[in-house]
mmCIF file of C-alpha atoms in Angstrom:
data_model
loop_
_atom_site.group_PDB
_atom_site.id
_atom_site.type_symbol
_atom_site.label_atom_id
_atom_site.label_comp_id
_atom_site.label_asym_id
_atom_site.label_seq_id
_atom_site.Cartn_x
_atom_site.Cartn_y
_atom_site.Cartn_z
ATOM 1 C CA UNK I 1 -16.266 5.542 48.574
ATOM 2 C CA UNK I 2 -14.265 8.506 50.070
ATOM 3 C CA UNK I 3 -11.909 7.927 46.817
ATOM 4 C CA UNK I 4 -14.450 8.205 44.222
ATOM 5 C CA UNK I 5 -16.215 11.949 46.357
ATOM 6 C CA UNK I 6 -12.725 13.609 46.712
ATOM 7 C CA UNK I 7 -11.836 12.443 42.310
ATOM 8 C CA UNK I 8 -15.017 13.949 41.693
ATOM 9 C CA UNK I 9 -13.911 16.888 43.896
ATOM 10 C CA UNK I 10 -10.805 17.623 41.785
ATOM 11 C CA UNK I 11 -12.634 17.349 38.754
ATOM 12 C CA UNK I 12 -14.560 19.927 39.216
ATOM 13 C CA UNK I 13 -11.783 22.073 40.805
ATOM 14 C CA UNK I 14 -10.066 21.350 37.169
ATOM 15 C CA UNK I 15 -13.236 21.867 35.235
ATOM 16 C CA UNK I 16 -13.707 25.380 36.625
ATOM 17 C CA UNK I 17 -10.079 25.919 35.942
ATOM 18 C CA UNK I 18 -10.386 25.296 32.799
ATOM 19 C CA UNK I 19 -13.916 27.352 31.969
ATOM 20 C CA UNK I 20 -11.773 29.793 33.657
ATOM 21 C CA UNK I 21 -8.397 29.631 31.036
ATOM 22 C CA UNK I 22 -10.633 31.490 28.355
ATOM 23 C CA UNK I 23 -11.484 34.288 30.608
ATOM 24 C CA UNK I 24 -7.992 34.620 32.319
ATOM 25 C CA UNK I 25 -6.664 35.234 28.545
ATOM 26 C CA UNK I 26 -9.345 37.991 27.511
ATOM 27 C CA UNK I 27 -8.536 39.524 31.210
ATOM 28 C CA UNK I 28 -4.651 39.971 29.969
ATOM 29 C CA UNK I 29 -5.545 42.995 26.972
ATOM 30 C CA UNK I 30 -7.911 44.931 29.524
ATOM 31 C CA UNK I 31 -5.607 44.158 32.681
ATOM 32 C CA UNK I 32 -2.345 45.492 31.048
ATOM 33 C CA UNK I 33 -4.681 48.475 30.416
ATOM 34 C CA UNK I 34 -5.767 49.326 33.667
ATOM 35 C CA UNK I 35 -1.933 48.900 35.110
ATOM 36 C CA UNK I 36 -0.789 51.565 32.570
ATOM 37 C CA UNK I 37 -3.883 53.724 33.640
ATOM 38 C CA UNK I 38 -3.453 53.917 36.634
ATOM 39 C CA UNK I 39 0.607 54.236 36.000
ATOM 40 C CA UNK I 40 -0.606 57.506 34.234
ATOM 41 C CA UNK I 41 -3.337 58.431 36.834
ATOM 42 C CA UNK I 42 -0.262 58.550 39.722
ATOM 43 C CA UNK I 43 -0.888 55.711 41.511
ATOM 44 C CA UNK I 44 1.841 53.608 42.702
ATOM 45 C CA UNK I 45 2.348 49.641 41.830
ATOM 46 C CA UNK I 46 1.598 48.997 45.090
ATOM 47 C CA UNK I 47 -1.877 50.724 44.768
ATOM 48 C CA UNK I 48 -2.384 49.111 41.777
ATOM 49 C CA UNK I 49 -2.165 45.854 42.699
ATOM 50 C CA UNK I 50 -3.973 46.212 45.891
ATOM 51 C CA UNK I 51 -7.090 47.608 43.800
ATOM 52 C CA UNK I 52 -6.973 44.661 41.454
ATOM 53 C CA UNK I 53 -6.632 42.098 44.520
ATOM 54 C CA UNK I 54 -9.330 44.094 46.730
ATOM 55 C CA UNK I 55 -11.889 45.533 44.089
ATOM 56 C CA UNK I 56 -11.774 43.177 40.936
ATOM 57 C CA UNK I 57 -13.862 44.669 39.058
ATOM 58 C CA UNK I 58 -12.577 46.192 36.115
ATOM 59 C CA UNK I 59 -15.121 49.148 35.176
ATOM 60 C CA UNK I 60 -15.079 50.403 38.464
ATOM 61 C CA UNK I 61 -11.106 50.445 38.628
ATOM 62 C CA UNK I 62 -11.423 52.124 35.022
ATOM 63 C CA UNK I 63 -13.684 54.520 36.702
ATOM 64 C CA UNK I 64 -11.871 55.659 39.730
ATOM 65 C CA UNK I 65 -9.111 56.285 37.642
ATOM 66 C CA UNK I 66 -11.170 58.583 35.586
ATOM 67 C CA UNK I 67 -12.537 60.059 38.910
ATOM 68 C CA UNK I 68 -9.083 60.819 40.192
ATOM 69 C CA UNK I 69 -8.049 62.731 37.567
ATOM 70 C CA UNK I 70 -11.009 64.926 37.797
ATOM 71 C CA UNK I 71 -10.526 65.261 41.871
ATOM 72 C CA UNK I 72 -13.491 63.689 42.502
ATOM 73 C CA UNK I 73 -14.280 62.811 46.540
ATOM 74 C CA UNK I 74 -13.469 59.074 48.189
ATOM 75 C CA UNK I 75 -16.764 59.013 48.893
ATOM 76 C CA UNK I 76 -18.236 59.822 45.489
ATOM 77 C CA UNK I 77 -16.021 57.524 43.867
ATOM 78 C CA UNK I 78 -16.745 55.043 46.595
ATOM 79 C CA UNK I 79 -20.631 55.452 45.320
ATOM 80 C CA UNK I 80 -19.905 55.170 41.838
ATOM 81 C CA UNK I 81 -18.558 51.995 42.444
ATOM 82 C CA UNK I 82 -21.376 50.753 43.982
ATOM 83 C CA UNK I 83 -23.712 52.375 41.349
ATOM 84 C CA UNK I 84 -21.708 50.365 39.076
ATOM 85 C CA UNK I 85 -21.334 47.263 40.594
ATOM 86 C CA UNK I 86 -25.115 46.998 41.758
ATOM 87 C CA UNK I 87 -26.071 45.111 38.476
ATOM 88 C CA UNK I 88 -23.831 42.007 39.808
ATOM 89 C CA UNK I 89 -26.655 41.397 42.566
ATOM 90 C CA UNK I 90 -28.818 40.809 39.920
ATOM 91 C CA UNK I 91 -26.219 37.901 38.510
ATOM 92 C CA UNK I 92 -25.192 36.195 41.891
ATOM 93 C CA UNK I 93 -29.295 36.577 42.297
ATOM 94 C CA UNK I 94 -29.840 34.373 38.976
ATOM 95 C CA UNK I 95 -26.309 32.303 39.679
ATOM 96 C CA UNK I 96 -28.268 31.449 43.251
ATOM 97 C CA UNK I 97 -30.917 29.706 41.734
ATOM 98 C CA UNK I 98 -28.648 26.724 39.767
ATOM 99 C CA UNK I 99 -25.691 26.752 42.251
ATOM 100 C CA UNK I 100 -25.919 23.791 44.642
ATOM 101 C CA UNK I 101 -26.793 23.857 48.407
ATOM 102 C CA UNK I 102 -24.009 24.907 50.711
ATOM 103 C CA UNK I 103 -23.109 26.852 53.947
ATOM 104 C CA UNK I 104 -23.706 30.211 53.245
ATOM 105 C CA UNK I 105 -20.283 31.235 54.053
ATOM 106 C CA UNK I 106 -18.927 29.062 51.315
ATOM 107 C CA UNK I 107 -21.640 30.428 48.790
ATOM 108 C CA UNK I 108 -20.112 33.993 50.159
ATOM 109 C CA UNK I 109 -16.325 32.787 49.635
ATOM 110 C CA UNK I 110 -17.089 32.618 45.858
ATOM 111 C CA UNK I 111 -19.424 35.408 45.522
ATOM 112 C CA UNK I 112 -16.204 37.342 45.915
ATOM 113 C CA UNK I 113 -15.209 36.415 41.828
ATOM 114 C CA UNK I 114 -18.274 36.768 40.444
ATOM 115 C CA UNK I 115 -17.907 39.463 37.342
ATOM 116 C CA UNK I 116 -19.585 39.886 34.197
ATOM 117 C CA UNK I 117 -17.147 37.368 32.114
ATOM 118 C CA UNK I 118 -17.180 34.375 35.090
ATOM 119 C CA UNK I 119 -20.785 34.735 35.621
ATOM 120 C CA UNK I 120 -21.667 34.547 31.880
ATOM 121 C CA UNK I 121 -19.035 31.340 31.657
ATOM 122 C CA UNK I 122 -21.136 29.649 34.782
ATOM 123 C CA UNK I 123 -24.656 30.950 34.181
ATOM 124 C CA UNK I 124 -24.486 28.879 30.601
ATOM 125 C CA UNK I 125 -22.746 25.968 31.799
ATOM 126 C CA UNK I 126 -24.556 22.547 31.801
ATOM 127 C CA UNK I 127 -26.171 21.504 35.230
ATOM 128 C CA UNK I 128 -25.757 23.184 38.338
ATOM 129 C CA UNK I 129 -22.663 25.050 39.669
ATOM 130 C CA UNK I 130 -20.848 23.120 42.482
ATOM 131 C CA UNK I 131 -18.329 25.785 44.666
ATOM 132 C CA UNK I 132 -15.720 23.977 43.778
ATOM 133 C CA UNK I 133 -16.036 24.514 40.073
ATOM 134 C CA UNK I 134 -16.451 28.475 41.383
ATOM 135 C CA UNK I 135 -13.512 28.669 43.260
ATOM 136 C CA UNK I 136 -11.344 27.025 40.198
ATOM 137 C CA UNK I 137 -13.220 29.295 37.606
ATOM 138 C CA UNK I 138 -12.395 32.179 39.975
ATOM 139 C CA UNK I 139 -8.769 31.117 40.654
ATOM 140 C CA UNK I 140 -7.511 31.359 37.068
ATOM 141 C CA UNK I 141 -9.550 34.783 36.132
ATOM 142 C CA UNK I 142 -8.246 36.043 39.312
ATOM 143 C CA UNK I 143 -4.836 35.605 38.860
ATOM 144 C CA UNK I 144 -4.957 37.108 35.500
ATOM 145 C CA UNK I 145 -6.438 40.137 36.190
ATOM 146 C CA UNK I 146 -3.857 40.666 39.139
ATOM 147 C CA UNK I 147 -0.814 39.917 37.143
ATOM 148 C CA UNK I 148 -1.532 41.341 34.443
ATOM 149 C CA UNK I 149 -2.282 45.005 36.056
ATOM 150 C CA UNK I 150 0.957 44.774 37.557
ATOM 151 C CA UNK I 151 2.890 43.885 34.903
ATOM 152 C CA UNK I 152 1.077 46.830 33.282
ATOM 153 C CA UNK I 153 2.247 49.317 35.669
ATOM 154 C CA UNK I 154 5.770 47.996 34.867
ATOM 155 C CA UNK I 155 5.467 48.343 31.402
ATOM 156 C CA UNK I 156 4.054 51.901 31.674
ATOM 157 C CA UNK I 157 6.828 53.306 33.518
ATOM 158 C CA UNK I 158 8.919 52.733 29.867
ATOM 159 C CA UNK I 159 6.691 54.528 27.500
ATOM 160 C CA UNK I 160 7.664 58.051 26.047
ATOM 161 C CA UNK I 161 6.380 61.307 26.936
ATOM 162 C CA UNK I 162 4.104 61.871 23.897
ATOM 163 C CA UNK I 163 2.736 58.238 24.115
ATOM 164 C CA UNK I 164 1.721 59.075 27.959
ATOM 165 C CA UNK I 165 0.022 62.255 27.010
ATOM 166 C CA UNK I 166 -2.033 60.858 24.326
ATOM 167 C CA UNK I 167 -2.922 57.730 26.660
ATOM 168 C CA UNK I 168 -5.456 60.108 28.483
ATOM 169 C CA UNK I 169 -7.800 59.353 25.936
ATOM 170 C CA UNK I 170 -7.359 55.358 26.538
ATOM 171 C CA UNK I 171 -9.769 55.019 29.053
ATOM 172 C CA UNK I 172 -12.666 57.005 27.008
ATOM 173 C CA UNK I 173 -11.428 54.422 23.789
ATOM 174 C CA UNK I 174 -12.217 51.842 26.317
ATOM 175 C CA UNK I 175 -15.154 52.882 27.442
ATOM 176 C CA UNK I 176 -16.571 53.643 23.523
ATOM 177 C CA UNK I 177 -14.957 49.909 22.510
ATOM 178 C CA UNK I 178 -17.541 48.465 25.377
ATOM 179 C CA UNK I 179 -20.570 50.478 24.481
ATOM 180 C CA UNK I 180 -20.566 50.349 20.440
ATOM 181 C CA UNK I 181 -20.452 46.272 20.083
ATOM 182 C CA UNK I 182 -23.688 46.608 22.285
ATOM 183 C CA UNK I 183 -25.508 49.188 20.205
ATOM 184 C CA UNK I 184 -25.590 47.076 17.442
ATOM 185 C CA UNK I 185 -27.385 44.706 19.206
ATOM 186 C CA UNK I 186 -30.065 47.268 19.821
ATOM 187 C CA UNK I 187 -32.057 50.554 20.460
ATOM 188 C CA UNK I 188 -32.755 50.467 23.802
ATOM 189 C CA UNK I 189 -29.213 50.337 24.473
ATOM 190 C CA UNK I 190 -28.562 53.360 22.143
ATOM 191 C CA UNK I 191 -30.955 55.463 23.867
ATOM 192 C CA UNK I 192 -29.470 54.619 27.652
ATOM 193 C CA UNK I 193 -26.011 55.656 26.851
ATOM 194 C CA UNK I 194 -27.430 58.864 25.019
ATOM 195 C CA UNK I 195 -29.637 60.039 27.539
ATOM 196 C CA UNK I 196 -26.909 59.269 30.409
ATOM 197 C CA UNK I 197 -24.401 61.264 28.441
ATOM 198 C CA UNK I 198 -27.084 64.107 27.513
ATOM 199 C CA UNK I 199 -28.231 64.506 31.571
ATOM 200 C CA UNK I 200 -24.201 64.298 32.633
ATOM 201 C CA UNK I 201 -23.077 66.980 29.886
ATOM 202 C CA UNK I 202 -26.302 69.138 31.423
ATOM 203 C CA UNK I 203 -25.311 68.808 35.340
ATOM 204 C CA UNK I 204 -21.534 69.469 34.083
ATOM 205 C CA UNK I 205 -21.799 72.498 32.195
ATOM 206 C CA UNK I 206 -24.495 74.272 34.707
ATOM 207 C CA UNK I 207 -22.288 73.278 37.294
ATOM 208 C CA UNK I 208 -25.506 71.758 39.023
ATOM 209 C CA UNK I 209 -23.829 68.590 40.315
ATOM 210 C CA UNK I 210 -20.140 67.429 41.236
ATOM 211 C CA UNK I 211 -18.351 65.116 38.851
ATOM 212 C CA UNK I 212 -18.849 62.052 40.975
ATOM 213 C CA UNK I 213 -22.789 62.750 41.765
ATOM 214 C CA UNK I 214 -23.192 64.226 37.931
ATOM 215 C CA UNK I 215 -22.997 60.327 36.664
ATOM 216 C CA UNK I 216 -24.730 58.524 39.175
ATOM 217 C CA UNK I 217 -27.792 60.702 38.844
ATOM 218 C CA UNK I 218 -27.577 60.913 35.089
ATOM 219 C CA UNK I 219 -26.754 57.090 35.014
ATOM 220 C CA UNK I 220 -29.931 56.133 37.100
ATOM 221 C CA UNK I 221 -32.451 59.106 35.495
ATOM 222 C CA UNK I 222 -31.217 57.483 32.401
ATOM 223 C CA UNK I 223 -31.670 53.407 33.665
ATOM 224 C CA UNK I 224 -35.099 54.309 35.097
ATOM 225 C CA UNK I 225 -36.450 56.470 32.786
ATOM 226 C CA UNK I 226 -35.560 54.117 29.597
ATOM 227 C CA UNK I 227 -37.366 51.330 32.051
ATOM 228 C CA UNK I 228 -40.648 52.967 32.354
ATOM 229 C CA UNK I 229 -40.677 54.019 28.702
ATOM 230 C CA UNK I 230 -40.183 49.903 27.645
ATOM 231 C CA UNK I 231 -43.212 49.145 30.616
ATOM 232 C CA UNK I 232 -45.422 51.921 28.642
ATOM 233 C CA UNK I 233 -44.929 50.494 25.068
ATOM 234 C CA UNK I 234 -45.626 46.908 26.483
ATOM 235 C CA UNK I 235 -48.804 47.879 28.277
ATOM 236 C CA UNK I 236 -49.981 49.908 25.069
ATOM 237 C CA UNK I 237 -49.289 46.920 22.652
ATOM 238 C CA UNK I 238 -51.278 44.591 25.370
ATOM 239 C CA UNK I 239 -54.016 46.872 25.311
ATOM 240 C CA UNK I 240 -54.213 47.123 20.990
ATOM 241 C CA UNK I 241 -54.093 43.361 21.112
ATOM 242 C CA UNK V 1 1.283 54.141 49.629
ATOM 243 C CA UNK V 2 -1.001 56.820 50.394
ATOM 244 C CA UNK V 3 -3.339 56.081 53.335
ATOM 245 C CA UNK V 4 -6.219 58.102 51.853
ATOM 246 C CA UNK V 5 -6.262 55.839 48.032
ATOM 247 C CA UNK V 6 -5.831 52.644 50.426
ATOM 248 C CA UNK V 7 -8.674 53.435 52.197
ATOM 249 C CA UNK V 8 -10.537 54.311 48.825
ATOM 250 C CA UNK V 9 -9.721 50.815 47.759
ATOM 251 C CA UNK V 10 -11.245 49.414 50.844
ATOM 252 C CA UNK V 11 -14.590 51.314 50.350
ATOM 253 C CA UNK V 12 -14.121 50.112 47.239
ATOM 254 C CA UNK V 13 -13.586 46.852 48.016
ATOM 255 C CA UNK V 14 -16.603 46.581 50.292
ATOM 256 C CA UNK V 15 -18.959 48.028 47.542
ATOM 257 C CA UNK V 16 -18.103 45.640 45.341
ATOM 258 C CA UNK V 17 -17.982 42.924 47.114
ATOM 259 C CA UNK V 18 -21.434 43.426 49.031
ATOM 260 C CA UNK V 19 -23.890 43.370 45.758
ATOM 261 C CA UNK V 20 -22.028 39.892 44.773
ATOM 262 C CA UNK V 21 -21.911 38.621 47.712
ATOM 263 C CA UNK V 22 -25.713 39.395 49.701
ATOM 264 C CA UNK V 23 -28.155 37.705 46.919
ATOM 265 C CA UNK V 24 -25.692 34.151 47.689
ATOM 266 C CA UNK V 25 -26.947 34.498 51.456
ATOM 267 C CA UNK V 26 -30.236 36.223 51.635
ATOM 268 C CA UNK V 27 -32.168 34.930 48.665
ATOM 269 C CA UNK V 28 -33.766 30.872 48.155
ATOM 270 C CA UNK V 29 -35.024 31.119 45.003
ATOM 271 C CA UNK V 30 -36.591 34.358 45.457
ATOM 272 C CA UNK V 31 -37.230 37.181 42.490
ATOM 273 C CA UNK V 32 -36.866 40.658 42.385
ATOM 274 C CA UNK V 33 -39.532 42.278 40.690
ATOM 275 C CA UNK V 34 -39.223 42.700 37.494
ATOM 276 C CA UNK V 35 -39.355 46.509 36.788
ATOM 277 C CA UNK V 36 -36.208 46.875 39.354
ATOM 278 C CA UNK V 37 -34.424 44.037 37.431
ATOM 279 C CA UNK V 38 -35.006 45.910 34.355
ATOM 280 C CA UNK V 39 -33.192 49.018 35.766
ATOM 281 C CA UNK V 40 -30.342 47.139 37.031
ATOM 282 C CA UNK V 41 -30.076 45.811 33.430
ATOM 283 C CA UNK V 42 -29.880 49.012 32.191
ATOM 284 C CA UNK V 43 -27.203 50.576 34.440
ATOM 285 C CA UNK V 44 -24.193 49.441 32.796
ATOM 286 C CA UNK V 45 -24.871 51.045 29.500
ATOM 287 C CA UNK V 46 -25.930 54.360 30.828
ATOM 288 C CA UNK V 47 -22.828 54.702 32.945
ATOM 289 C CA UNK V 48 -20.749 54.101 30.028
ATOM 290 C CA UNK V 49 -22.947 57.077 28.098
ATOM 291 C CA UNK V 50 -22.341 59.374 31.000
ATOM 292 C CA UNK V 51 -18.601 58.533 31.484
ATOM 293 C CA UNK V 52 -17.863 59.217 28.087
ATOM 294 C CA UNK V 53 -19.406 62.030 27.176
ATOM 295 C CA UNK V 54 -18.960 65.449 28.214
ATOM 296 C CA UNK V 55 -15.237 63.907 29.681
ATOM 297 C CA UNK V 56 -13.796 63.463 26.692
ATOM 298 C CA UNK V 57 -14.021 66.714 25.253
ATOM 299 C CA UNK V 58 -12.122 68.085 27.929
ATOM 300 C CA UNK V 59 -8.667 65.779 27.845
ATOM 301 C CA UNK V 60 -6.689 68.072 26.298
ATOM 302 C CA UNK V 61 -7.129 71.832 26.306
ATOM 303 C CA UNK V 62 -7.801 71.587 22.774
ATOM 304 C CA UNK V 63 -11.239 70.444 22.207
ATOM 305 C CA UNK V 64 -10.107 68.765 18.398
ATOM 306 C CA UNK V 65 -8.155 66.188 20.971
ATOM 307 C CA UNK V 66 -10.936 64.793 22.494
ATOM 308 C CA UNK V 67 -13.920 64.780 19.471
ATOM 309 C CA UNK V 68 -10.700 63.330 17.522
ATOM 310 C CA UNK V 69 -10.214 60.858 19.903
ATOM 311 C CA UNK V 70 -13.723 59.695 19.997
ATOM 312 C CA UNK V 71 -14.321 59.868 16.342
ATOM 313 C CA UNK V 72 -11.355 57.387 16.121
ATOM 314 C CA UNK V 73 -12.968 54.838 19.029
ATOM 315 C CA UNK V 74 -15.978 54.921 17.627
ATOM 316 C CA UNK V 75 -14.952 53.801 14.290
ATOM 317 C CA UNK V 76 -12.386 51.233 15.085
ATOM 318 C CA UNK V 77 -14.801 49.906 17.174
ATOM 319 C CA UNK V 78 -17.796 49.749 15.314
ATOM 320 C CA UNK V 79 -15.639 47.705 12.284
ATOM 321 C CA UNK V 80 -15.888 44.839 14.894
ATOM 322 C CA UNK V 81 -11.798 45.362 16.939
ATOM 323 C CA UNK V 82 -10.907 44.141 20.056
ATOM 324 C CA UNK V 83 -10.831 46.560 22.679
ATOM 325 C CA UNK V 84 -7.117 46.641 23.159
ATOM 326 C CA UNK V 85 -7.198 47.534 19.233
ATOM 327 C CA UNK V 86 -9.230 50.495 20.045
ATOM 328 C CA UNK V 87 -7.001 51.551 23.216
ATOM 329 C CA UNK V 88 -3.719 51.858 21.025
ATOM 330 C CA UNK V 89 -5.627 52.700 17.474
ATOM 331 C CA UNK V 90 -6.758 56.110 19.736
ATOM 332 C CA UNK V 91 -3.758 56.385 21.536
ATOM 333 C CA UNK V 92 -1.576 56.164 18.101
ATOM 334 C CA UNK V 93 -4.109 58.638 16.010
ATOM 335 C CA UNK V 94 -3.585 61.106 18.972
ATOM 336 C CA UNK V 95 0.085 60.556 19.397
ATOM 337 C CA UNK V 96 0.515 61.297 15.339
ATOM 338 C CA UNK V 97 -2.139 63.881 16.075
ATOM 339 C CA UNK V 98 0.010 66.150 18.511
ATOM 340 C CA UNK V 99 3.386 65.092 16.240
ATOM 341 C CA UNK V 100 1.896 67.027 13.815
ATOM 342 C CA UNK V 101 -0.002 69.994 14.868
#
């Protein structure tokens, strides 16, 4: 009996490790990336590393690198990464409700690897989500994105002088390549960026706001604003049906 | 390392980590309500709006750099590339870019 629990076990260790092969390849482009970033942005491979092993989270470590260059405050950029990072309580909220019981320090363990890619890979997956398969989904994404920002760092250190000048504008390209694939798929989303970037360019140029507190407030004016807009149009078309 | 960025990577850390990590052990089943859930929705894409723009008009002191460099993401990725593609399609454009003028 105690053979046939721990197979069953493993197999959904090596289930989750697989699910999780997919993700650790699409980590390697973005990973490589943020080592070379944050090669450019002065931070040392040490400090590179330890973000991707501590934070693991890729837009925020995009967007403290971006912060540090413009001197922005710990504490603001501290903020922004909770700003940020606040949408993943909404997926370990909807993850809660098919992963099966456990201790809650176990369901905390693997809350640490929850991102946008591993939740999407679990939240469609058959069935409910045992922590095992979490911790081998996590494992291999994991590993990936750590590697592979080192190994970016290292890579950075050999590129020319003209290629590291004209890499400041890598982290904006990133930024557009994540936005525009998601405008196509809509209005709403075309209208959140755009008001976000109108409200931040505003606060910037009058000076009104620091770098750091410039984005969250345009970032949640925008969020909240484009919310109650979507609430109104649904209430009117209730009310005309 | 420098004690101050380590201890920006902790804060870090710990903002990250809490949002993933307190729905696992305070919620059973429970919902948020739904105009909240919309917002959170929503947050991702207006960050990227605000972290792009006015920032990238001021990467280089010359302001054809930047609305360059954008004009260049925006079309590589709106014909459907990876975003690595669009990294190093910028990158090269600008490289050429400052070769030149």
């Amino acid at each position: 009996m105690q053979d046939i629990a721990l197979n069953k076990a493993g197999t959904e260790f090596r289930r989750g490790m697989q699910a999780g092969i997919s993700i650790g390849i699409g980590y390697i482009p973005g990973a490589l990336t943020f080592g070379l970033l944050a090669k450019t942005t002065g931070l040392s491979i040490g400090e590179t590393l330890l973000m991707s092993l501590v934070v693991y989270a890729g837009a925020a470590q995009y967007i403290s690198l971006s912060l540090l260059t413009l001197g922005t405050g710990t504490f603001e950029i501290i903020l922004t990464t909770f700003i940020v990072n606040i949408r993943h309580f909404l997926m370990s909220a909807s993850l809660n409700e098919k992963s099966e019981e456990d201790e809650p320090i176990v369901k905390a363990a693997y809350a640490f690897g929850i991102t946008d890619e591993t939740f999407s890979v679990a939240a469609v997956k058959e069935g409910t989500v045992s922590a095992r398969y979490m911790f081998g989904l996590n494992l291999i994404a994991y590993l990936s994105w750590v590697v592979f920002s080192g190994i970016g760092h290292a890579v950075g250190a050999s590129l020319p002088q003209i290629f590291q000048e004209s890499m400041s504008v890598a982290l904006y390209a990133m930024f557009v390549a994540l936005l525009v694939p998601s405008m196509k798929n809509g209005v709403k989303v075309v209208f959140l960026a755009a008001l976000a970037a109108i409200f931040n360019t505003i606060f910037t140029i009058t000076n009104a706001l620091s770098t750091g507190w410039a984005i969250v407030t345009a970032t949640l004016l925008s969020a909240v604003l484009v919310e109650l807009i979507v609430m109104m149009k649904e209430r009117v078309t209730k009310n005309a049906e | 390392m420098q004690s101050e960025i380590v201890w920006m990577i902790i804060g870090m850390g710990v903002a990250t980590y809490i949002p993933r990590m307190l729905p696992f052990v305070l919620f059973r089943g429970k919902e948020l309500p739904e105009f909240l859930q919309g917002v959170l929705k929503n947050v991702p894409y207006a960050t990227l709006g605000a972290l792009i723009f006015p920032g990238i008009l001021f990467i280089h002191e010359d302001i054809w750099y930047g609305i360059l460099g954008a004009a260049v993401a925006i079309f590589i990725s709106f014909i459907g590339a990876n975003v690595i593609v669009v990294v190093l399609g910028s990158i090269a454009v600008l490289s050429l870019y400052s070769f030149f003028i």
